[in-house]
Tab-separated table of C-alpha atoms in Angstrom:
chain	number	residue	atom	x	y	z
B	140	UNK	CA	66.347	-44.047	23.963
B	141	UNK	CA	62.363	-44.112	22.760
B	142	UNK	CA	60.570	-41.430	22.168
B	143	UNK	CA	58.254	-41.574	25.017
B	144	UNK	CA	61.067	-41.655	27.271
B	145	UNK	CA	62.747	-38.643	25.933
B	146	UNK	CA	59.025	-36.821	26.482
B	147	UNK	CA	59.153	-37.919	29.805
B	148	UNK	CA	62.661	-36.786	30.834
B	149	UNK	CA	61.719	-33.463	28.903
B	150	UNK	CA	58.564	-32.913	30.929
B	151	UNK	CA	60.113	-33.594	34.449
B	152	UNK	CA	62.870	-31.217	33.366
B	153	UNK	CA	60.281	-28.761	32.065
B	154	UNK	CA	57.953	-29.245	35.814
B	155	UNK	CA	61.612	-28.557	37.704
B	156	UNK	CA	62.060	-25.385	35.809
B	157	UNK	CA	58.625	-24.525	37.015
B	158	UNK	CA	59.838	-25.094	40.648
B	159	UNK	CA	62.999	-23.249	40.023
B	160	UNK	CA	61.103	-20.193	38.547
B	161	UNK	CA	58.985	-20.324	41.385
B	162	UNK	CA	61.733	-20.327	44.381
B	163	UNK	CA	63.240	-17.910	42.435
B	164	UNK	CA	60.172	-15.494	42.557
B	165	UNK	CA	59.841	-15.903	46.338
B	166	UNK	CA	63.543	-15.607	47.196
B	167	UNK	CA	63.507	-11.692	45.141
B	168	UNK	CA	59.999	-10.686	46.471
B	169	UNK	CA	62.044	-11.399	49.852
B	170	UNK	CA	64.975	-9.856	49.296
B	171	UNK	CA	63.040	-6.473	48.371
B	172	UNK	CA	61.410	-7.089	45.293
B	173	UNK	CA	63.315	-6.302	41.993
B	174	UNK	CA	59.976	-5.622	39.245
B	175	UNK	CA	62.081	-7.199	36.520
B	176	UNK	CA	63.591	-10.088	38.672
B	177	UNK	CA	60.078	-11.058	39.844
B	178	UNK	CA	58.531	-10.995	36.320
B	179	UNK	CA	61.366	-12.726	34.711
B	180	UNK	CA	61.089	-15.705	37.331
B	181	UNK	CA	57.529	-16.050	37.331
B	182	UNK	CA	57.577	-15.925	33.368
B	183	UNK	CA	60.050	-18.679	33.437
B	184	UNK	CA	57.925	-20.468	35.903
B	185	UNK	CA	54.700	-20.643	33.994
B	186	UNK	CA	56.493	-21.589	30.665
B	187	UNK	CA	58.356	-24.358	31.818
B	188	UNK	CA	54.331	-25.377	33.189
B	189	UNK	CA	53.058	-24.640	29.901
B	190	UNK	CA	55.844	-26.419	28.324
B	191	UNK	CA	55.274	-29.969	30.255
B	192	UNK	CA	51.699	-30.093	30.398
B	193	UNK	CA	52.314	-29.146	26.176
B	194	UNK	CA	54.134	-32.162	26.013
B	195	UNK	CA	52.917	-34.580	28.058
B	196	UNK	CA	49.410	-33.968	26.262
B	197	UNK	CA	51.221	-34.242	22.462
B	198	UNK	CA	53.689	-37.379	23.480
B	199	UNK	CA	52.455	-39.734	25.800
B	200	UNK	CA	48.568	-39.050	26.005
B	201	UNK	CA	46.633	-40.878	23.168
B	202	UNK	CA	45.908	-38.255	19.973
B	203	UNK	CA	43.425	-38.994	16.813
B	204	UNK	CA	41.607	-39.885	14.693
B	205	UNK	CA	39.952	-42.735	15.641
B	206	UNK	CA	36.923	-43.948	13.689
B	207	UNK	CA	34.597	-46.754	15.664
B	208	UNK	CA	31.555	-48.138	15.171
B	209	UNK	CA	28.487	-46.598	17.570
B	210	UNK	CA	29.515	-48.370	20.798
B	211	UNK	CA	27.224	-49.827	23.506
B	212	UNK	CA	25.338	-48.091	25.891
B	213	UNK	CA	26.922	-49.922	28.634
B	214	UNK	CA	30.815	-50.951	28.044
B	215	UNK	CA	31.185	-54.883	28.324
B	216	UNK	CA	33.750	-55.992	31.160
B	217	UNK	CA	36.751	-56.624	29.496
B	218	UNK	CA	36.421	-53.192	28.054
B	219	UNK	CA	36.298	-51.395	31.455
B	220	UNK	CA	39.038	-53.536	33.222
B	221	UNK	CA	41.299	-52.586	30.191
B	222	UNK	CA	40.561	-48.936	30.681
B	223	UNK	CA	41.251	-49.123	34.244
B	224	UNK	CA	44.564	-51.281	33.101
B	225	UNK	CA	44.870	-48.327	31.366
B	226	UNK	CA	44.893	-45.765	33.539
B	227	UNK	CA	46.065	-46.682	37.061
B	228	UNK	CA	49.046	-49.098	35.448
B	229	UNK	CA	52.629	-48.063	35.972
B	230	UNK	CA	53.449	-47.753	31.951
B	231	UNK	CA	49.779	-45.430	32.116
B	232	UNK	CA	50.234	-41.924	30.613
B	233	UNK	CA	48.641	-40.562	33.609
B	234	UNK	CA	50.742	-42.172	36.064
B	235	UNK	CA	54.366	-42.605	33.987
B	236	UNK	CA	57.147	-42.432	36.355
B	237	UNK	CA	55.932	-39.701	38.885
B	238	UNK	CA	55.104	-36.740	36.404
B	239	UNK	CA	51.324	-36.492	38.504
B	240	UNK	CA	53.954	-35.811	41.138
B	241	UNK	CA	55.989	-33.454	39.716
B	242	UNK	CA	53.249	-31.663	37.936
B	243	UNK	CA	51.661	-31.312	41.462
B	244	UNK	CA	54.904	-30.635	42.820
B	245	UNK	CA	55.287	-27.069	40.192
B	246	UNK	CA	51.985	-26.311	40.389
B	247	UNK	CA	52.190	-26.361	44.428
B	248	UNK	CA	55.863	-24.418	44.010
B	249	UNK	CA	53.902	-21.316	42.007
B	250	UNK	CA	51.269	-21.442	44.582
B	251	UNK	CA	52.862	-21.062	47.589
B	252	UNK	CA	55.531	-18.416	45.943
B	253	UNK	CA	52.000	-16.244	44.707
B	254	UNK	CA	51.410	-16.207	49.077
B	255	UNK	CA	54.294	-13.819	49.497
B	256	UNK	CA	52.364	-11.173	48.159
B	257	UNK	CA	49.652	-12.060	50.238
B	258	UNK	CA	52.140	-12.479	53.038
B	259	UNK	CA	53.111	-8.501	53.077
B	260	UNK	CA	48.772	-7.461	53.071
B	261	UNK	CA	48.869	-9.967	56.331
B	262	UNK	CA	51.919	-8.860	58.039
B	263	UNK	CA	50.959	-7.479	61.459
B	264	UNK	CA	54.835	-6.257	62.207
B	265	UNK	CA	53.856	-3.480	60.170
B	266	UNK	CA	51.272	-1.388	59.216
B	267	UNK	CA	48.440	-2.434	56.803
B	268	UNK	CA	49.378	-0.743	52.898
B	269	UNK	CA	45.772	0.796	53.423
B	270	UNK	CA	46.438	2.138	56.253
B	271	UNK	CA	49.936	3.674	55.259
B	272	UNK	CA	48.392	5.015	52.307
B	273	UNK	CA	46.057	7.324	55.129
B	274	UNK	CA	48.956	8.051	56.432
B	275	UNK	CA	51.956	10.282	55.430
B	276	UNK	CA	55.447	10.973	57.267
B	277	UNK	CA	54.795	14.240	58.725
B	278	UNK	CA	53.967	13.644	62.592
B	279	UNK	CA	54.535	15.537	65.697
B	280	UNK	CA	58.235	17.142	65.878
B	281	UNK	CA	58.781	16.709	62.261
B	282	UNK	CA	60.594	19.805	61.133
B	283	UNK	CA	59.194	21.465	57.647
B	284	UNK	CA	61.538	22.344	54.680
B	285	UNK	CA	61.894	23.565	51.544
B	286	UNK	CA	61.362	20.688	48.815
B	287	UNK	CA	65.319	22.154	48.567
B	288	UNK	CA	65.554	20.606	51.908
B	289	UNK	CA	66.190	24.122	53.520
B	290	UNK	CA	64.258	24.723	57.092
B	291	UNK	CA	61.659	27.273	56.891
B	292	UNK	CA	61.001	29.806	59.978
B	293	UNK	CA	57.655	31.548	60.887
B	294	UNK	CA	59.764	34.723	59.844
B	295	UNK	CA	60.010	33.198	56.442
B	296	UNK	CA	56.073	33.436	55.409
B	297	UNK	CA	55.503	36.411	53.811
B	298	UNK	CA	52.339	37.780	53.002
B	299	UNK	CA	50.804	37.364	49.402
B	300	UNK	CA	52.954	33.740	48.222
B	301	UNK	CA	52.459	30.584	49.510
B	302	UNK	CA	55.345	28.075	50.886
B	303	UNK	CA	55.480	24.412	49.972
B	304	UNK	CA	57.027	22.907	52.391
B	305	UNK	CA	57.828	19.031	52.792
B	306	UNK	CA	58.253	17.292	55.630
B	307	UNK	CA	62.691	16.894	56.735
B	308	UNK	CA	63.645	13.412	55.498
B	309	UNK	CA	61.113	12.942	52.879
B	310	UNK	CA	61.240	15.504	50.563
B	311	UNK	CA	60.631	12.952	47.438
B	312	UNK	CA	56.738	11.156	49.129
B	313	UNK	CA	54.443	12.316	46.616
B	314	UNK	CA	51.285	12.673	49.582
B	315	UNK	CA	53.566	14.535	52.101
B	316	UNK	CA	53.779	18.398	50.255
B	317	UNK	CA	51.897	21.043	51.724
B	318	UNK	CA	51.695	24.619	51.358
B	319	UNK	CA	51.856	27.841	54.309
B	320	UNK	CA	50.515	30.699	53.866
B	321	UNK	CA	49.825	34.000	55.646
B	322	UNK	CA	46.413	35.251	55.869
B	323	UNK	CA	44.798	37.889	57.179
B	324	UNK	CA	43.372	36.644	60.399
B	325	UNK	CA	40.781	39.736	61.199
B	326	UNK	CA	39.116	37.780	58.057
B	327	UNK	CA	38.768	34.016	58.705
B	328	UNK	CA	35.479	33.294	58.530
B	329	UNK	CA	36.360	29.803	60.215
B	330	UNK	CA	38.929	28.653	62.678
B	331	UNK	CA	41.028	26.110	60.689
B	332	UNK	CA	40.404	22.471	61.884
B	333	UNK	CA	44.505	22.319	62.331
B	334	UNK	CA	44.917	25.796	64.161
B	335	UNK	CA	46.753	28.977	62.508
B	336	UNK	CA	49.717	31.396	64.612
B	337	UNK	CA	48.495	34.536	63.826
B	338	UNK	CA	47.131	33.268	60.209
B	339	UNK	CA	49.709	31.373	58.899
B	340	UNK	CA	47.932	28.005	58.256
B	341	UNK	CA	48.987	25.367	56.370
B	342	UNK	CA	47.340	22.763	54.258
B	343	UNK	CA	47.771	19.700	52.012
B	344	UNK	CA	49.686	20.979	48.306
B	345	UNK	CA	47.175	17.777	46.873
B	346	UNK	CA	43.707	19.091	45.466
B	347	UNK	CA	41.298	16.478	46.984
B	348	UNK	CA	39.740	15.649	43.567
B	349	UNK	CA	42.221	13.957	41.495
B	350	UNK	CA	45.481	14.967	43.735
B	351	UNK	CA	46.569	17.618	41.550
B	352	UNK	CA	49.158	21.069	43.308
B	353	UNK	CA	47.153	23.626	44.043
B	354	UNK	CA	50.026	26.002	43.266
B	355	UNK	CA	47.973	29.166	42.190
B	356	UNK	CA	47.210	31.237	45.096
B	357	UNK	CA	45.230	34.233	44.480
B	358	UNK	CA	45.862	37.074	48.045
B	359	UNK	CA	43.215	39.209	47.020
B	360	UNK	CA	40.557	36.362	47.863
B	361	UNK	CA	42.247	33.985	50.488
B	362	UNK	CA	41.894	31.083	47.310
B	363	UNK	CA	43.869	28.466	46.149
B	364	UNK	CA	43.421	27.231	42.428
B	365	UNK	CA	44.162	23.649	41.391
B	366	UNK	CA	45.024	24.223	37.495
B	367	UNK	CA	44.051	20.663	36.582
B	368	UNK	CA	40.197	20.866	36.727
B	369	UNK	CA	39.354	24.379	37.909
B	370	UNK	CA	38.570	23.134	41.755
B	371	UNK	CA	38.955	26.237	43.949
B	372	UNK	CA	39.467	26.510	48.073
B	373	UNK	CA	38.392	29.358	49.959
B	374	UNK	CA	41.384	29.356	52.790
B	375	UNK	CA	39.784	32.110	54.876
B	376	UNK	CA	36.864	29.317	55.586
B	377	UNK	CA	39.190	26.155	56.224
B	378	UNK	CA	40.102	25.647	52.541
B	379	UNK	CA	36.552	24.454	51.584
B	380	UNK	CA	35.746	23.541	48.144
B	381	UNK	CA	33.799	26.246	46.253
B	382	UNK	CA	33.913	25.831	42.588
B	383	UNK	CA	34.884	22.898	40.129
B	384	UNK	CA	34.612	19.045	41.131
B	385	UNK	CA	36.357	18.901	44.548
B	386	UNK	CA	33.934	18.400	47.134
B	387	UNK	CA	36.344	17.585	50.128
B	388	UNK	CA	38.118	20.786	52.139
B	389	UNK	CA	41.737	20.819	51.530
B	390	UNK	CA	43.331	18.775	54.746
B	391	UNK	CA	44.990	20.849	57.440
B	392	UNK	CA	48.522	20.486	58.635
B	393	UNK	CA	48.866	21.171	62.284
B	394	UNK	CA	51.591	23.092	63.016
B	395	UNK	CA	54.044	24.999	65.865
B	396	UNK	CA	56.923	26.715	66.154
B	397	UNK	CA	60.122	25.789	68.061
B	398	UNK	CA	62.331	27.490	70.294
B	399	UNK	CA	64.821	28.425	67.123
B	400	UNK	CA	61.888	30.069	65.440
B	401	UNK	CA	61.475	26.666	63.005
B	402	UNK	CA	58.475	25.174	61.571
B	403	UNK	CA	57.728	21.442	63.070
B	404	UNK	CA	54.697	19.363	62.325
B	405	UNK	CA	52.380	18.594	65.517
B	406	UNK	CA	50.772	15.901	63.868
B	407	UNK	CA	49.258	14.283	60.384
B	408	UNK	CA	47.007	16.380	58.349
B	409	UNK	CA	43.537	16.447	59.590
B	410	UNK	CA	42.306	14.248	56.759
B	411	UNK	CA	44.109	11.797	54.012
B	412	UNK	CA	45.342	14.238	51.172
B	413	UNK	CA	44.939	13.722	48.259
B	414	UNK	CA	42.311	12.372	45.506
B	415	UNK	CA	38.147	12.120	47.327
B	416	UNK	CA	37.975	8.142	47.135
B	417	UNK	CA	39.536	8.796	50.912
B	418	UNK	CA	35.815	10.155	52.189
B	419	UNK	CA	34.024	7.169	50.711
B	420	UNK	CA	33.084	3.771	52.719
């Protein structure tokens, strides 16, 4: 077996590995998208492509160095004919035994595999990713529970403390935590956009500056403080920011009480929770 024949076989095998890696990426993504397997299959695909091209260039294409006299400006007809035959003939390094077809197959397989993530962005069967990020698991009828999963009653909300709540069944959602607090209704400067029940209000727990939890409540002033960058929100003015870098109020959470006395949401937050980039056009 000649050196060139062995090179051809290695190139074809490398491009076949590229196709298999691309198919593995597509199948893995379709089955749920394990991150490690996605990275491994994509690495195999590109490694096969790189190896095949490297062998093609080093074993089949002419290599230097060549020294010749300064050529004429116009190549003679005989030289042009030889060049055309070397390029288009069946034994040409560019046409040899279907290698170009294998190369196109490998590159095409990678391209098709990379369309799978793009297809997820364009799927009409479920909300678009940006829409999903703007909404949380809170919706009408969802019961408020503690992070440990215990249902919360209106009578559990005592003056002076806050109660952190999450939507039932979604206790681990990072964008859903809220807090419920009992304020003095006579001191409300502005009625909450999400409503209140005798001074009991609910807001997102995530600071609108960088998304940190605003877990420090100052009862005497009715302010929520963010320990990360010292933003402060006045709950008596519908959680308006009054200090620090936060520029948006805390989104309110509309809620009601069911017949058993448990707190239930009436819908999602009044605005997307978390960092302030949501308000940019």
